Amino acid sequence: EIDPKTGSTNYLYNLSDYGSAFYSSLRYTPTGDLTVAVCTGDSASRIKILIIDQTSHKITYQYTSSIEPMLLQVSNTEPAMLLYAGMYDDAYLNFSSDGSMIASDAKEVVNGYISAIIWGADGQTIYNNGFMNEATGIWRLKLPFQSNTQPQNYIPSCDTLPWVMASDTAGNMFAVCSSSPYSISKYDKSSKLLWKAPVTQ
């Protein structure tokens, strides 16, 4: 934990009992604690999702998911959900109503139709660029989802695999969808093309 003003280290978390490397990005829970996946290997059974109290620095929750949690996110839904994505599936656990902890009766819900490439900046959308099947479209999944919720086809096709994608809080999508030349396109939440600009050096 680093002080952004001074660059000095406030606290060093030793998670060696749980793994030797981070498996995904650090995220904040609704109450400001840390959540991260730590691994001892590249299979789901060797990865733990941890929630760490930022005041006491103690681990308050640990979970081994049924899929590899390659990406972590906390949704803006009510109740909030701890979302994670493997290569072929997305899954989630519900937070308690006050957002302080995973609900005591929460069960992992796996959705087998989409593998998240990015989480929307609005915290309520998942986007996929066809990584699983080499497709050239972009799919969107609105949250909260249930098991086997089918995604919507957001952008039917691009001229190239849209590897680079980003979104804003208004629901707009930015993606590299053209390769001759490479161009960045902006789409609104209804998938209408707003503008397209070539990438120049």
PDB file of C-alpha atoms in Angstrom:
ATOM      1  CA  GLU A   1       0.000   0.000   0.000  1.00  0.00           C
ATOM      2  CA  ILE A   2       1.683   3.203  -1.222  1.00  0.00           C
ATOM      3  CA  ASP A   3       0.924   6.787  -0.246  1.00  0.00           C
ATOM      4  CA  PRO A   4       0.120   8.483  -3.593  1.00  0.00           C
ATOM      5  CA  LYS A   5       1.336  11.865  -2.334  1.00  0.00           C
ATOM      6  CA  THR A   6       4.765  10.817  -1.109  1.00  0.00           C
ATOM      7  CA  GLY A   7       5.373   7.485  -2.817  1.00  0.00           C
ATOM      8  CA  SER A   8       6.332   5.934   0.509  1.00  0.00           C
ATOM      9  CA  THR A   9       5.107   2.493   1.542  1.00  0.00           C
ATOM     10  CA  ASN A  10       2.368   2.555   4.180  1.00  0.00           C
ATOM     11  CA  TYR A  11       1.972  -1.181   4.541  1.00  0.00           C
ATOM     12  CA  LEU A  12       3.339  -4.349   2.947  1.00  0.00           C
ATOM     13  CA  TYR A  13       0.867  -7.219   2.682  1.00  0.00           C
ATOM     14  CA  ASN A  14       2.495 -10.642   3.021  1.00  0.00           C
ATOM     15  CA  LEU A  15       0.207 -13.084   1.231  1.00  0.00           C
ATOM     16  CA  SER A  16       2.768 -15.862   0.815  1.00  0.00           C
ATOM     17  CA  ASP A  17       0.565 -18.309   2.748  1.00  0.00           C
ATOM     18  CA  TYR A  18      -2.015 -18.021  -0.022  1.00  0.00           C
ATOM     19  CA  GLY A  19       0.087 -17.782  -3.159  1.00  0.00           C
ATOM     20  CA  SER A  20       3.223 -16.503  -4.781  1.00  0.00           C
ATOM     21  CA  ALA A  21       1.686 -14.108  -7.300  1.00  0.00           C
ATOM     22  CA  PHE A  22      -1.345 -11.930  -7.950  1.00  0.00           C
ATOM     23  CA  TYR A  23      -3.671 -13.470 -10.510  1.00  0.00           C
ATOM     24  CA  SER A  24      -5.731 -10.380 -11.266  1.00  0.00           C
ATOM     25  CA  SER A  25      -6.102  -6.680 -10.606  1.00  0.00           C
ATOM     26  CA  LEU A  26      -6.727  -5.312  -7.141  1.00  0.00           C
ATOM     27  CA  ARG A  27     -10.244  -4.011  -6.610  1.00  0.00           C
ATOM     28  CA  TYR A  28     -12.088  -2.191  -3.849  1.00  0.00           C
ATOM     29  CA  THR A  29     -15.232  -3.648  -2.268  1.00  0.00           C
ATOM     30  CA  PRO A  30     -18.249  -1.342  -1.699  1.00  0.00           C
ATOM     31  CA  THR A  31     -16.893  -0.508   1.786  1.00  0.00           C
ATOM     32  CA  GLY A  32     -13.339   0.192   0.607  1.00  0.00           C
ATOM     33  CA  ASP A  33     -11.571  -3.059   1.464  1.00  0.00           C
ATOM     34  CA  LEU A  34      -9.244  -4.807  -0.960  1.00  0.00           C
ATOM     35  CA  THR A  35     -10.088  -7.860  -3.019  1.00  0.00           C
ATOM     36  CA  VAL A  36      -7.528  -9.771  -5.057  1.00  0.00           C
ATOM     37  CA  ALA A  37      -6.897 -13.250  -6.422  1.00  0.00           C
ATOM     38  CA  VAL A  38      -3.623 -14.903  -5.379  1.00  0.00           C
ATOM     39  CA  CYS A  39      -2.280 -18.069  -6.966  1.00  0.00           C
ATOM     40  CA  THR A  40       0.128 -20.938  -6.506  1.00  0.00           C
ATOM     41  CA  GLY A  41      -0.580 -22.213 -10.011  1.00  0.00           C
ATOM     42  CA  ASP A  42      -2.739 -21.686 -13.084  1.00  0.00           C
ATOM     43  CA  SER A  43      -5.720 -23.863 -12.226  1.00  0.00           C
ATOM     44  CA  ALA A  44      -8.816 -22.734 -10.321  1.00  0.00           C
ATOM     45  CA  SER A  45      -8.089 -25.066  -7.400  1.00  0.00           C
ATOM     46  CA  ARG A  46      -4.764 -23.278  -6.804  1.00  0.00           C
ATOM     47  CA  ILE A  47      -6.172 -19.738  -6.780  1.00  0.00           C
ATOM     48  CA  LYS A  48      -7.834 -17.984  -3.855  1.00  0.00           C
ATOM     49  CA  ILE A  49      -9.946 -14.835  -3.951  1.00  0.00           C
ATOM     50  CA  LEU A  50      -9.182 -12.780  -0.847  1.00  0.00           C
ATOM     51  CA  ILE A  51     -10.875  -9.801   0.789  1.00  0.00           C
ATOM     52  CA  ILE A  52      -8.569  -7.822   3.079  1.00  0.00           C
ATOM     53  CA  ASP A  53      -9.722  -5.331   5.701  1.00  0.00           C
ATOM     54  CA  GLN A  54      -7.829  -2.142   4.906  1.00  0.00           C
ATOM     55  CA  THR A  55      -7.831  -0.926   8.507  1.00  0.00           C
ATOM     56  CA  SER A  56      -6.672  -4.077  10.293  1.00  0.00           C
ATOM     57  CA  HIS A  57      -4.872  -5.521   7.217  1.00  0.00           C
ATOM     58  CA  LYS A  58      -6.375  -8.900   8.073  1.00  0.00           C
ATOM     59  CA  ILE A  59      -7.923 -11.295   5.559  1.00  0.00           C
ATOM     60  CA  THR A  60     -11.635 -11.412   6.302  1.00  0.00           C
ATOM     61  CA  TYR A  61     -12.753 -13.683   3.456  1.00  0.00           C
ATOM     62  CA  GLN A  62     -11.186 -16.293   1.212  1.00  0.00           C
ATOM     63  CA  TYR A  63     -12.749 -18.343  -1.539  1.00  0.00           C
ATOM     64  CA  THR A  64     -11.673 -20.892  -4.134  1.00  0.00           C
ATOM     65  CA  SER A  65     -13.895 -20.470  -7.196  1.00  0.00           C
ATOM     66  CA  SER A  66     -14.832 -23.113  -9.731  1.00  0.00           C
ATOM     67  CA  ILE A  67     -13.298 -21.068 -12.567  1.00  0.00           C
ATOM     68  CA  GLU A  68      -9.988 -19.246 -12.890  1.00  0.00           C
ATOM     69  CA  PRO A  69     -10.686 -15.667 -11.702  1.00  0.00           C
ATOM     70  CA  MET A  70      -8.555 -13.941 -14.331  1.00  0.00           C
ATOM     71  CA  LEU A  71     -10.429 -10.656 -13.966  1.00  0.00           C
ATOM     72  CA  LEU A  72     -12.080  -9.199 -10.876  1.00  0.00           C
ATOM     73  CA  GLN A  73     -14.632  -6.418 -10.647  1.00  0.00           C
ATOM     74  CA  VAL A  74     -17.236  -5.150  -8.211  1.00  0.00           C
ATOM     75  CA  SER A  75     -20.563  -4.255  -9.809  1.00  0.00           C
ATOM     76  CA  ASN A  76     -22.676  -1.159  -9.202  1.00  0.00           C
ATOM     77  CA  THR A  77     -25.800  -3.279  -8.877  1.00  0.00           C
ATOM     78  CA  GLU A  78     -27.926  -3.669  -5.728  1.00  0.00           C
ATOM     79  CA  PRO A  79     -26.770  -5.740  -4.004  1.00  0.00           C
ATOM     80  CA  ALA A  80     -23.228  -5.381  -5.293  1.00  0.00           C
ATOM     81  CA  MET A  81     -21.641  -8.471  -6.809  1.00  0.00           C
ATOM     82  CA  LEU A  82     -18.041  -9.661  -6.805  1.00  0.00           C
ATOM     83  CA  LEU A  83     -17.598 -10.560 -10.475  1.00  0.00           C
ATOM     84  CA  TYR A  84     -14.822 -12.678 -11.901  1.00  0.00           C
ATOM     85  CA  ALA A  85     -14.064 -14.144 -15.300  1.00  0.00           C
ATOM     86  CA  GLY A  86     -12.188 -17.155 -16.572  1.00  0.00           C
ATOM     87  CA  MET A  87     -11.338 -18.067 -20.136  1.00  0.00           C
ATOM     88  CA  TYR A  88     -14.803 -19.420 -20.918  1.00  0.00           C
ATOM     89  CA  ASP A  89     -17.140 -18.313 -18.141  1.00  0.00           C
ATOM     90  CA  ASP A  90     -18.110 -15.446 -15.884  1.00  0.00           C
ATOM     91  CA  ALA A  91     -19.213 -15.923 -12.285  1.00  0.00           C
ATOM     92  CA  TYR A  92     -20.255 -13.864  -9.302  1.00  0.00           C
ATOM     93  CA  LEU A  93     -20.855 -13.884  -5.565  1.00  0.00           C
ATOM     94  CA  ASN A  94     -23.309 -11.483  -3.929  1.00  0.00           C
ATOM     95  CA  PHE A  95     -22.179  -9.057  -1.247  1.00  0.00           C
ATOM     96  CA  SER A  96     -24.220  -8.635   1.916  1.00  0.00           C
ATOM     97  CA  SER A  97     -26.846  -5.873   1.858  1.00  0.00           C
ATOM     98  CA  ASP A  98     -24.482  -3.384   3.547  1.00  0.00           C
ATOM     99  CA  GLY A  99     -21.633  -4.237   1.141  1.00  0.00           C
ATOM    100  CA  SER A 100     -19.227  -5.125   3.935  1.00  0.00           C
ATOM    101  CA  MET A 101     -18.795  -8.831   3.199  1.00  0.00           C
ATOM    102  CA  ILE A 102     -19.789 -11.613   0.847  1.00  0.00           C
ATOM    103  CA  ALA A 103     -23.290 -12.670   1.934  1.00  0.00           C
ATOM    104  CA  SER A 104     -23.254 -15.622   4.321  1.00  0.00           C
ATOM    105  CA  ASP A 105     -25.660 -17.561   2.098  1.00  0.00           C
ATOM    106  CA  ALA A 106     -24.049 -16.508  -1.201  1.00  0.00           C
ATOM    107  CA  LYS A 107     -23.502 -19.240  -3.758  1.00  0.00           C
ATOM    108  CA  GLU A 108     -21.255 -18.931  -6.772  1.00  0.00           C
ATOM    109  CA  VAL A 109     -23.311 -18.402  -9.924  1.00  0.00           C
ATOM    110  CA  VAL A 110     -21.520 -19.245 -13.176  1.00  0.00           C
ATOM    111  CA  ASN A 111     -22.765 -17.959 -16.515  1.00  0.00           C
ATOM    112  CA  GLY A 112     -21.533 -20.195 -19.326  1.00  0.00           C
ATOM    113  CA  TYR A 113     -22.304 -17.982 -22.316  1.00  0.00           C
ATOM    114  CA  ILE A 114     -19.676 -15.253 -22.196  1.00  0.00           C
ATOM    115  CA  SER A 115     -16.100 -14.738 -21.077  1.00  0.00           C
ATOM    116  CA  ALA A 116     -15.476 -11.153 -20.026  1.00  0.00           C
ATOM    117  CA  ILE A 117     -12.719  -9.248 -21.750  1.00  0.00           C
ATOM    118  CA  ILE A 118     -13.565  -5.928 -20.107  1.00  0.00           C
ATOM    119  CA  TRP A 119     -16.009  -4.737 -17.495  1.00  0.00           C
ATOM    120  CA  GLY A 120     -17.933  -1.645 -18.493  1.00  0.00           C
ATOM    121  CA  ALA A 121     -16.983   1.550 -16.655  1.00  0.00           C
ATOM    122  CA  ASP A 122     -20.602   1.816 -15.481  1.00  0.00           C
ATOM    123  CA  GLY A 123     -20.085  -1.285 -13.313  1.00  0.00           C
ATOM    124  CA  GLN A 124     -23.214  -2.859 -14.802  1.00  0.00           C
ATOM    125  CA  THR A 125     -22.013  -4.241 -18.142  1.00  0.00           C
ATOM    126  CA  ILE A 126     -19.657  -6.939 -19.405  1.00  0.00           C
ATOM    127  CA  TYR A 127     -18.192  -6.835 -22.914  1.00  0.00           C
ATOM    128  CA  ASN A 128     -16.645  -9.684 -24.879  1.00  0.00           C
ATOM    129  CA  ASN A 129     -14.762  -9.486 -28.162  1.00  0.00           C
ATOM    130  CA  GLY A 130     -15.070 -13.055 -29.356  1.00  0.00           C
ATOM    131  CA  PHE A 131     -11.817 -14.223 -27.777  1.00  0.00           C
ATOM    132  CA  MET A 132     -13.233 -17.736 -27.329  1.00  0.00           C
ATOM    133  CA  ASN A 133     -14.277 -18.308 -30.912  1.00  0.00           C
ATOM    134  CA  GLU A 134     -12.107 -15.858 -32.858  1.00  0.00           C
ATOM    135  CA  ALA A 135     -15.219 -13.931 -33.847  1.00  0.00           C
ATOM    136  CA  THR A 136     -14.996 -10.314 -34.940  1.00  0.00           C
ATOM    137  CA  GLY A 137     -18.035  -8.997 -33.110  1.00  0.00           C
ATOM    138  CA  ILE A 138     -18.537  -7.536 -29.649  1.00  0.00           C
ATOM    139  CA  TRP A 139     -21.119  -8.919 -27.233  1.00  0.00           C
ATOM    140  CA  ARG A 140     -22.618  -7.192 -24.210  1.00  0.00           C
ATOM    141  CA  LEU A 141     -24.113  -8.617 -21.050  1.00  0.00           C
ATOM    142  CA  LYS A 142     -26.167  -6.398 -18.782  1.00  0.00           C
ATOM    143  CA  LEU A 143     -26.028  -6.992 -15.047  1.00  0.00           C
ATOM    144  CA  PRO A 144     -27.240  -8.407 -12.808  1.00  0.00           C
ATOM    145  CA  PHE A 145     -27.176 -11.691 -14.734  1.00  0.00           C
ATOM    146  CA  GLN A 146     -28.411 -15.117 -13.745  1.00  0.00           C
ATOM    147  CA  SER A 147     -26.956 -18.461 -14.713  1.00  0.00           C
ATOM    148  CA  ASN A 148     -26.945 -18.931 -18.507  1.00  0.00           C
ATOM    149  CA  THR A 149     -28.046 -15.382 -19.308  1.00  0.00           C
ATOM    150  CA  GLN A 150     -27.443 -14.907 -23.025  1.00  0.00           C
ATOM    151  CA  PRO A 151     -25.424 -11.877 -24.165  1.00  0.00           C
ATOM    152  CA  GLN A 152     -26.593  -9.320 -26.711  1.00  0.00           C
ATOM    153  CA  ASN A 153     -24.752  -8.827 -29.989  1.00  0.00           C
ATOM    154  CA  TYR A 154     -23.555  -5.233 -29.526  1.00  0.00           C
ATOM    155  CA  ILE A 155     -21.337  -4.712 -32.597  1.00  0.00           C
ATOM    156  CA  PRO A 156     -22.148  -7.287 -35.329  1.00  0.00           C
ATOM    157  CA  SER A 157     -18.710  -7.369 -36.911  1.00  0.00           C
ATOM    158  CA  CYS A 158     -15.380  -5.604 -37.236  1.00  0.00           C
ATOM    159  CA  ASP A 159     -12.769  -5.813 -39.953  1.00  0.00           C
ATOM    160  CA  THR A 160     -10.338  -7.276 -37.429  1.00  0.00           C
ATOM    161  CA  LEU A 161     -10.446  -8.886 -34.001  1.00  0.00           C
ATOM    162  CA  PRO A 162     -11.321  -5.984 -31.676  1.00  0.00           C
ATOM    163  CA  TRP A 163      -8.559  -6.632 -29.149  1.00  0.00           C
ATOM    164  CA  VAL A 164      -8.515  -3.094 -27.789  1.00  0.00           C
ATOM    165  CA  MET A 165     -11.723  -1.942 -26.117  1.00  0.00           C
ATOM    166  CA  ALA A 166     -12.729   0.579 -23.456  1.00  0.00           C
ATOM    167  CA  SER A 167     -15.960   2.098 -22.196  1.00  0.00           C
ATOM    168  CA  ASP A 168     -17.108   5.186 -20.318  1.00  0.00           C
ATOM    169  CA  THR A 169     -19.674   5.659 -17.549  1.00  0.00           C
ATOM    170  CA  ALA A 170     -22.296   6.836 -20.070  1.00  0.00           C
ATOM    171  CA  GLY A 171     -22.302   3.427 -21.743  1.00  0.00           C
ATOM    172  CA  ASN A 172     -20.304   4.404 -24.830  1.00  0.00           C
ATOM    173  CA  MET A 173     -17.790   1.925 -26.245  1.00  0.00           C
ATOM    174  CA  PHE A 174     -14.423   2.641 -27.874  1.00  0.00           C
ATOM    175  CA  ALA A 175     -12.898  -0.153 -29.955  1.00  0.00           C
ATOM    176  CA  VAL A 176     -10.322  -0.810 -32.651  1.00  0.00           C
ATOM    177  CA  CYS A 177     -12.565  -2.424 -35.255  1.00  0.00           C
ATOM    178  CA  SER A 178     -10.678  -1.680 -38.489  1.00  0.00           C
ATOM    179  CA  SER A 179      -7.254  -2.789 -39.689  1.00  0.00           C
ATOM    180  CA  SER A 180      -6.850  -1.060 -43.069  1.00  0.00           C
ATOM    181  CA  PRO A 181      -5.905   1.355 -41.632  1.00  0.00           C
ATOM    182  CA  TYR A 182      -6.274   0.701 -37.904  1.00  0.00           C
ATOM    183  CA  SER A 183      -9.047   2.960 -36.643  1.00  0.00           C
ATOM    184  CA  ILE A 184     -10.692   3.718 -33.315  1.00  0.00           C
ATOM    185  CA  SER A 185     -14.479   3.808 -33.367  1.00  0.00           C
ATOM    186  CA  LYS A 186     -16.890   5.181 -30.788  1.00  0.00           C
ATOM    187  CA  TYR A 187     -20.329   3.587 -30.355  1.00  0.00           C
ATOM    188  CA  ASP A 188     -23.170   4.716 -28.112  1.00  0.00           C
ATOM    189  CA  LYS A 189     -25.036   2.350 -25.782  1.00  0.00           C
ATOM    190  CA  SER A 190     -27.458   1.433 -28.578  1.00  0.00           C
ATOM    191  CA  SER A 191     -24.413   0.413 -30.717  1.00  0.00           C
ATOM    192  CA  LYS A 192     -24.752   3.385 -33.116  1.00  0.00           C
ATOM    193  CA  LEU A 193     -21.407   4.447 -34.617  1.00  0.00           C
ATOM    194  CA  LEU A 194     -20.672   8.012 -33.450  1.00  0.00           C
ATOM    195  CA  TRP A 195     -17.265   8.518 -35.044  1.00  0.00           C
ATOM    196  CA  LYS A 196     -14.301   6.676 -36.526  1.00  0.00           C
ATOM    197  CA  ALA A 197     -10.737   7.977 -36.528  1.00  0.00           C
ATOM    198  CA  PRO A 198      -7.638   6.357 -38.094  1.00  0.00           C
ATOM    199  CA  VAL A 199      -4.669   5.665 -35.829  1.00  0.00           C
ATOM    200  CA  THR A 200      -1.725   7.744 -37.022  1.00  0.00           C
ATOM    201  CA  GLN A 201       1.888   7.644 -35.914  1.00  0.00           C
TER     202      GLN A 201
END
